[in-house]
Amino acid sequence: MTAVGGVAGSVPATPQAESIGKPPLPKRVAGFFRRNEEHAWRWSARVAVVLPLAALVFAVTVLALKAWPAIRVNGWYFLYGRTWTEGSGYGAVVHTDGVAHPMGAQYGAWAILWGTVVSSVIAIVIALPLSIGAAFALTERLPGWISRPLGLAVEILAGIPSVVIGLWGILTFGPWLAKNVFPIIADHVPNVPVLRYFRNPVGGGEGLLSAGIVLALMIVPIITSTTRDLFLQVPPLPKEGASALGMTDWEVASKVTLPWVRSGIIGATVLGLGRALGETIAIVMIGGAVLRIPVNIYQPFTTVAATILTQLDGAFTDGTGFAVATLAELALVLAIISVGVNLVARLIITRTSRIGAPVGGA
Amino acid sequence: MTSVLAAGPSTGRRRMSTIIWRVLTYVALVLIMAPAAWLLISVLAHAAPHWRWSVLWTTLTPTGGGLRDQILGTLILMLGVFIIAGTIGVLAGIHLAELARPRKRSGKASGGPLRTASDILAGFPSIVLGYVGYTALVVGLHWGFSLLPALIILSIMVIPYIAKTTENSLRQVPTGYREGAEALGMSMGYGLRKVVLKSALPGIVTGLLLALAIACGETAPLIYTAGFAPTLPHSLTGQGAQFPYLTYVVYQYYNAPETQYHYLAFDAALILVVIVLLLLIASRMIVTRTQRHAEGARTRTRTPRRPRRPEPTGEPLDLVDLRR
């Protein structure tokens, strides 16, 4: 392709010749394809786009049907009860509301729900400031030749399988935290109501705080990359204007840039929260999956997702199938929480796109 | 208006706050990057000292062995997801970007219950999908722990992701391309295939690769649908068709009593990381290449290294010029 059209004779084939030489198909077949191609695209795409909705409806229906006996027997106790026991495997089978379950079976998921919410909140509290700070450093301060590879590193962190992060967390990171970081916190925290929770003993690194920190590491890429993109969308003029008025970096950031993208960041944070709520394997490995409310923040705990995974084998031993139904109820609760969180995020993001309309406008 | 003249924070404090702010942003960056680097180094450091290449081509035995069938299993899962979720996800993305009746541009950003459903599914906890797969497919349809339910559940997991990236990259195709295709008399389907999809292809492929990275790193839904086996099964479904894959090895063997199993867990983790890195690098290369070749791109246009811009010849109007 050197010197196109330099020598007239060297131009090989005109576009027309190329396209004429192409169709070896009989005219009628080609015509059939041409006439129906649009329909083929439209219908296959229409079917494909309905599939996520269908899958969602299917999933929730299956869960609800499966969980129905458990919902009827467990009642509201499921949400606030503190006892979680399958009942006696050898004892009599009792019927409540026509649902068979082992005698003494009692399922109160308070500790599980507590662990889910608290670990996710810890993750968000750690991840949000780190992500905003890092996004600022990446977009506003560092030159492109540094920030581009670092942005790539953030993407890599997002792609690392959670089981590998869990492996690192339980073998390397958790023990390191328990040896070098947690004692510093635990030894210096006063014995007052909330902070009491941070006092000794620190344990071996398998517990709520380690899991929260690792969860934070897993949602940091989501929030950082979204925040970075948002910062890049803030038009330069307001920022330059603020600088011209004599504002410092911090003032420009806190009074111009952050308010401009605030709802976008909230939306990204809620999406990260959704990820943290649903994370399973890393929590099982690092959190210990012990079914109780930990006595301090360093002790093992469990979440809904972790319980669903770890209790399945045990649930099979319940001949009445009630334990499996209860797991379905847990899954249903998690599904409802995650759908709710997502809808809230969408609402916030929709509001953003309206507020942020001038961005990129002509 | 008095506040304008009222004494604000003193200059010293403002200067301090700026310095603190700058330092804190760098500290945040370091606090993210250091664990990420540590993680990668740690995986390598755990696997490297006892690494044997025979792990790649020997099968898992009670006394150790290798991970051949687990690697193959993960690759088969990725291939299946690529075919199933790739087809459906790309078609769904095409529908959302090109075929769905356009909404009024004014009020809502982008509506449609279908898109909402897709977004919700993208944030759906994978373990819940796994449980549904277990209840409905493994038990309900008597498929047993096997490849087919695992493929279906994994595909459902990543379809929204592929649909999203496809939609986004189609939206970046300039309207002028479509108008040009129509003006040349192309039918809608032909124009879509030859003009619009072609220029959106790099973005779509990038999304597919990242979706594969997600799929190969999943564990929880696979435990519920694929089970686990030391070797590849002979059938898609049924009893005894339990399916091997890498993530389970990491999850289950890292605290096994025997040392050779620890080694296998570390090896599996390393192989997983290598697969993910390869996928990410490939996607990044596609992005960089297309950015370099894109005309009117923001990055590095007309550097001396690229002197071969087409001269304005007697060709018809270049469609790219319509781009803003």
XYZ file of C-alpha atoms in Angstrom, chain A residues 8-343:
336
model
C -1.996 4.334 -12.569
C -1.157 0.936 -13.957
C -0.119 -0.540 -10.624
C -3.564 -0.315 -9.068
C -4.549 -3.972 -9.081
C -8.265 -4.465 -8.916
C -11.035 -1.974 -8.661
C -13.541 -2.460 -5.843
C -16.229 -3.370 -8.344
C -14.244 -6.226 -9.793
C -13.683 -7.590 -6.304
C -17.328 -7.580 -5.350
C -18.465 -9.039 -8.661
C -16.052 -11.902 -8.412
C -17.352 -12.867 -5.010
C -20.781 -14.510 -5.020
C -20.448 -18.076 -6.226
C -23.919 -18.861 -4.898
C -26.808 -19.411 -7.275
C -28.808 -16.263 -7.682
C -31.889 -17.597 -5.970
C -30.009 -18.767 -2.895
C -28.160 -15.480 -2.604
C -31.413 -13.622 -2.984
C -32.989 -15.732 -0.280
C -30.159 -14.911 2.108
C -30.297 -11.248 1.286
C -34.020 -11.021 1.796
C -33.973 -12.908 5.070
C -30.765 -11.769 6.657
C -32.440 -8.892 8.421
C -35.105 -11.187 9.843
C -32.492 -13.670 10.976
C -30.609 -10.936 12.832
C -33.725 -9.445 14.344
C -35.222 -12.678 15.589
C -32.094 -14.300 16.919
C -31.183 -11.073 18.704
C -34.673 -10.774 20.097
C -34.503 -14.299 21.509
C -31.029 -13.693 22.930
C -31.949 -10.479 24.681
C -34.924 -12.053 26.437
C -32.708 -14.767 27.874
C -31.244 -12.842 30.832
C -34.727 -11.833 31.939
C -35.936 -15.401 31.520
C -32.956 -16.745 33.473
C -33.595 -14.270 36.257
C -37.280 -15.133 36.507
C -36.453 -18.824 36.327
C -33.837 -18.580 39.075
C -36.076 -16.696 41.469
C -39.018 -19.019 40.757
C -36.958 -22.149 41.366
C -35.612 -20.713 44.608
C -39.026 -19.613 45.817
C -40.607 -22.998 45.068
C -37.756 -24.858 46.688
C -37.688 -22.591 49.711
C -41.456 -22.447 50.275
C -41.649 -25.263 52.885
C -38.752 -23.721 54.798
C -40.299 -20.266 54.657
C -43.535 -21.596 56.110
C -41.901 -23.472 58.963
C -39.075 -21.072 59.801
C -41.230 -17.979 59.591
C -39.796 -14.648 60.684
C -37.547 -16.448 63.166
C -35.289 -17.083 60.172
C -34.359 -13.414 60.019
C -33.689 -12.730 63.704
C -33.160 -16.148 65.335
C -29.799 -17.036 66.773
C -30.037 -20.823 66.844
C -29.121 -22.790 63.749
C -29.506 -26.521 64.148
C -30.619 -29.308 61.893
C -32.329 -31.134 64.718
C -31.718 -34.738 65.572
C -30.929 -36.921 62.605
C -32.116 -40.061 64.366
C -35.172 -38.721 66.136
C -38.739 -38.589 65.029
C -39.838 -36.629 61.999
C -42.359 -33.990 62.938
C -44.791 -32.166 60.722
C -45.396 -28.456 61.013
C -47.988 -27.010 58.633
C -47.759 -30.269 56.717
C -43.997 -29.892 56.179
C -41.830 -32.741 57.391
C -38.657 -31.851 59.276
C -36.478 -33.507 61.914
C -37.415 -32.916 65.517
C -35.676 -29.920 67.007
C -34.750 -28.360 63.673
C -34.467 -24.644 64.195
C -33.043 -22.222 61.709
C -32.311 -18.663 62.722
C -29.926 -16.951 60.341
C -29.153 -13.813 62.351
C -25.432 -14.594 62.688
C -25.196 -15.341 58.967
C -26.949 -12.161 57.899
C -24.908 -10.180 60.415
C -21.655 -11.569 59.021
C -22.715 -10.815 55.457
C -23.591 -7.202 56.157
C -20.677 -6.440 58.468
C -18.002 -7.955 56.234
C -19.361 -6.048 53.238
C -19.488 -2.802 55.189
C -15.883 -3.288 56.335
C -14.887 -3.901 52.724
C -16.643 -0.745 51.517
C -15.257 1.418 54.321
C -11.729 0.350 53.373
C -12.146 0.237 49.610
C -13.941 3.512 48.968
C -11.319 6.013 50.207
C -8.493 3.935 48.742
C -10.210 3.801 45.362
C -10.975 7.514 45.243
C -7.440 8.402 46.288
C -5.901 6.032 43.786
C -8.172 7.256 40.998
C -7.102 10.824 41.763
C -3.452 9.887 41.685
C -3.955 8.026 38.409
C -5.880 10.741 36.588
C -4.754 14.054 38.044
C -1.236 13.619 39.252
C 0.734 10.894 37.552
C 1.979 11.184 33.973
C 0.510 8.820 31.407
C 3.527 6.564 31.154
C 3.127 5.608 34.823
C -0.623 5.721 35.196
C -1.337 3.538 32.168
C 0.581 0.463 33.412
C -0.809 1.038 36.892
C -4.321 1.127 35.450
C -3.519 -2.167 33.759
C -2.395 -3.549 37.121
C -5.768 -2.604 38.594
C -7.443 -4.508 35.760
C -5.279 -7.531 36.458
C -6.289 -7.387 40.106
C -9.910 -7.435 38.954
C -9.265 -10.532 36.895
C -7.458 -12.662 39.489
C -9.725 -15.597 40.394
C -11.210 -15.189 43.851
C -10.010 -18.654 44.850
C -6.417 -17.549 44.225
C -6.973 -14.410 46.279
C -8.426 -16.636 48.976
C -5.377 -18.886 48.879
C -3.041 -15.935 49.250
C -5.258 -14.460 51.957
C -5.302 -17.536 54.136
C -1.691 -18.632 53.668
C 0.206 -15.369 53.379
C -1.771 -12.197 53.945
C -3.980 -13.232 56.876
C -1.139 -14.584 59.033
C 0.950 -11.524 58.203
C -1.895 -9.238 59.301
C -2.408 -11.218 62.496
C 1.292 -11.043 63.311
C 2.192 -7.493 62.311
C -0.895 -5.323 62.006
C -3.667 -6.579 64.257
C -1.629 -6.547 67.494
C -0.876 -2.856 66.950
C -4.600 -2.115 66.725
C -5.612 -4.516 69.462
C -3.039 -3.275 71.983
C -3.912 0.379 71.639
C -7.672 0.369 71.445
C -9.443 1.664 74.578
C -12.096 -0.407 76.284
C -15.112 1.627 75.145
C -18.359 0.296 73.625
C -17.664 0.046 69.876
C -13.884 -0.038 69.927
C -13.954 -2.853 72.472
C -14.654 -5.032 69.508
C -11.124 -4.418 68.230
C -9.382 -5.692 71.371
C -7.416 -8.924 71.853
C -7.148 -11.804 71.120
C -6.160 -11.334 67.486
C -6.209 -14.991 66.460
C -4.309 -16.431 63.523
C -5.555 -14.289 60.668
C -8.627 -16.312 59.850
C -11.553 -14.050 60.608
C -13.829 -11.133 60.006
C -11.315 -8.315 59.627
C -8.920 -10.266 57.378
C -11.857 -11.301 55.200
C -13.120 -7.716 55.093
C -9.715 -6.432 54.022
C -9.381 -9.075 51.311
C -12.943 -8.331 50.145
C -11.943 -4.673 49.961
C -9.036 -5.649 47.749
C -11.469 -7.504 45.484
C -13.876 -4.595 45.037
C -11.210 -1.892 44.792
C -10.717 -2.519 41.050
C -14.443 -2.043 40.370
C -14.641 1.274 42.201
C -11.227 2.518 41.067
C -11.768 1.952 37.361
C -15.259 3.462 37.429
C -14.079 6.457 39.448
C -11.134 6.954 37.127
C -13.406 7.003 34.095
C -15.712 9.449 35.869
C -12.838 11.795 36.708
C -11.751 11.748 33.089
C -15.246 12.848 32.109
C -15.207 15.932 34.307
C -14.682 18.793 31.850
C -11.425 20.667 32.402
C -12.934 24.154 32.395
C -14.525 24.102 35.873
C -11.355 22.627 37.323
C -9.175 25.183 35.591
C -11.531 27.924 36.684
C -11.296 26.781 40.265
C -7.507 26.693 40.065
C -7.526 30.156 38.530
C -9.521 31.397 41.512
C -6.616 30.289 43.668
C -8.010 27.035 44.957
C -5.523 24.433 46.055
C -5.467 20.874 44.733
C -7.454 19.649 47.676
C -10.051 22.373 47.290
C -10.476 21.710 43.576
C -10.846 18.009 44.326
C -13.297 18.380 47.178
C -15.334 21.306 45.845
C -15.370 20.713 42.083
C -14.319 17.256 40.949
C -15.859 15.071 43.645
C -19.268 16.795 43.741
C -19.361 16.565 39.960
C -19.131 12.766 39.986
C -20.548 12.065 43.435
C -23.554 10.025 42.424
C -21.484 8.055 39.940
C -19.131 7.077 42.726
C -22.054 6.120 44.951
C -23.399 3.947 42.155
C -20.025 2.235 41.668
C -19.753 1.710 45.403
C -23.130 0.040 45.569
C -22.100 -2.224 42.683
C -18.972 -3.118 44.641
C -21.158 -3.784 47.649
C -23.171 -6.218 45.542
C -19.990 -8.046 44.631
C -18.897 -8.191 48.265
C -22.273 -9.523 49.404
C -22.141 -12.356 46.891
C -18.495 -13.363 47.267
C -18.255 -16.971 48.334
C -15.034 -18.819 47.997
C -12.653 -16.224 49.413
C -14.909 -15.815 52.457
C -15.055 -19.554 53.019
C -11.267 -19.742 52.933
C -10.397 -16.621 54.928
C -13.490 -16.091 57.077
C -13.469 -19.599 58.474
C -17.183 -20.171 57.798
C -17.975 -20.631 61.472
C -21.641 -20.167 62.187
C -21.736 -17.646 65.022
C -21.308 -13.964 65.669
C -17.594 -13.513 66.424
C -16.667 -12.201 69.873
C -14.242 -9.726 68.352
C -13.415 -8.543 64.877
C -10.524 -10.980 64.442
C -12.547 -14.155 64.954
C -14.037 -16.496 62.334
C -17.523 -15.771 61.024
C -19.696 -16.697 58.056
C -21.818 -15.112 55.346
C -24.917 -16.214 53.460
C -22.945 -17.209 50.383
C -20.324 -19.074 52.409
C -23.020 -20.923 54.360
C -24.776 -22.042 51.192
C -21.521 -23.546 49.971
C -20.288 -25.154 53.164
C -23.582 -26.500 54.500
C -24.662 -28.370 51.392
C -22.922 -31.643 52.239
C -24.400 -31.577 55.704
C -27.829 -30.676 54.379
C -27.960 -33.915 52.375
C -27.936 -35.919 55.591
C -31.354 -34.504 56.473
C -33.644 -37.180 55.069
C -36.666 -34.917 55.023
C -34.994 -32.464 52.675
C -35.777 -29.638 55.054
C -32.150 -28.540 55.406
C -31.794 -28.219 51.639
C -35.003 -26.163 51.529
C -33.581 -23.894 54.200
C -30.461 -23.366 52.103
C -32.786 -22.379 49.254
C -34.353 -19.849 51.581
C -30.888 -18.459 52.342
C -30.153 -18.241 48.626
C -33.462 -16.485 48.088
C -32.637 -13.934 50.794
C -29.247 -13.308 49.196
C -30.868 -12.951 45.768
C -33.366 -10.425 47.125
C -30.616 -8.427 48.841
C -28.485 -8.387 45.709
C -31.363 -7.419 43.406
C -32.332 -4.654 45.826
C -28.766 -3.349 45.980
C -28.534 -3.396 42.202
C -31.795 -1.546 41.740
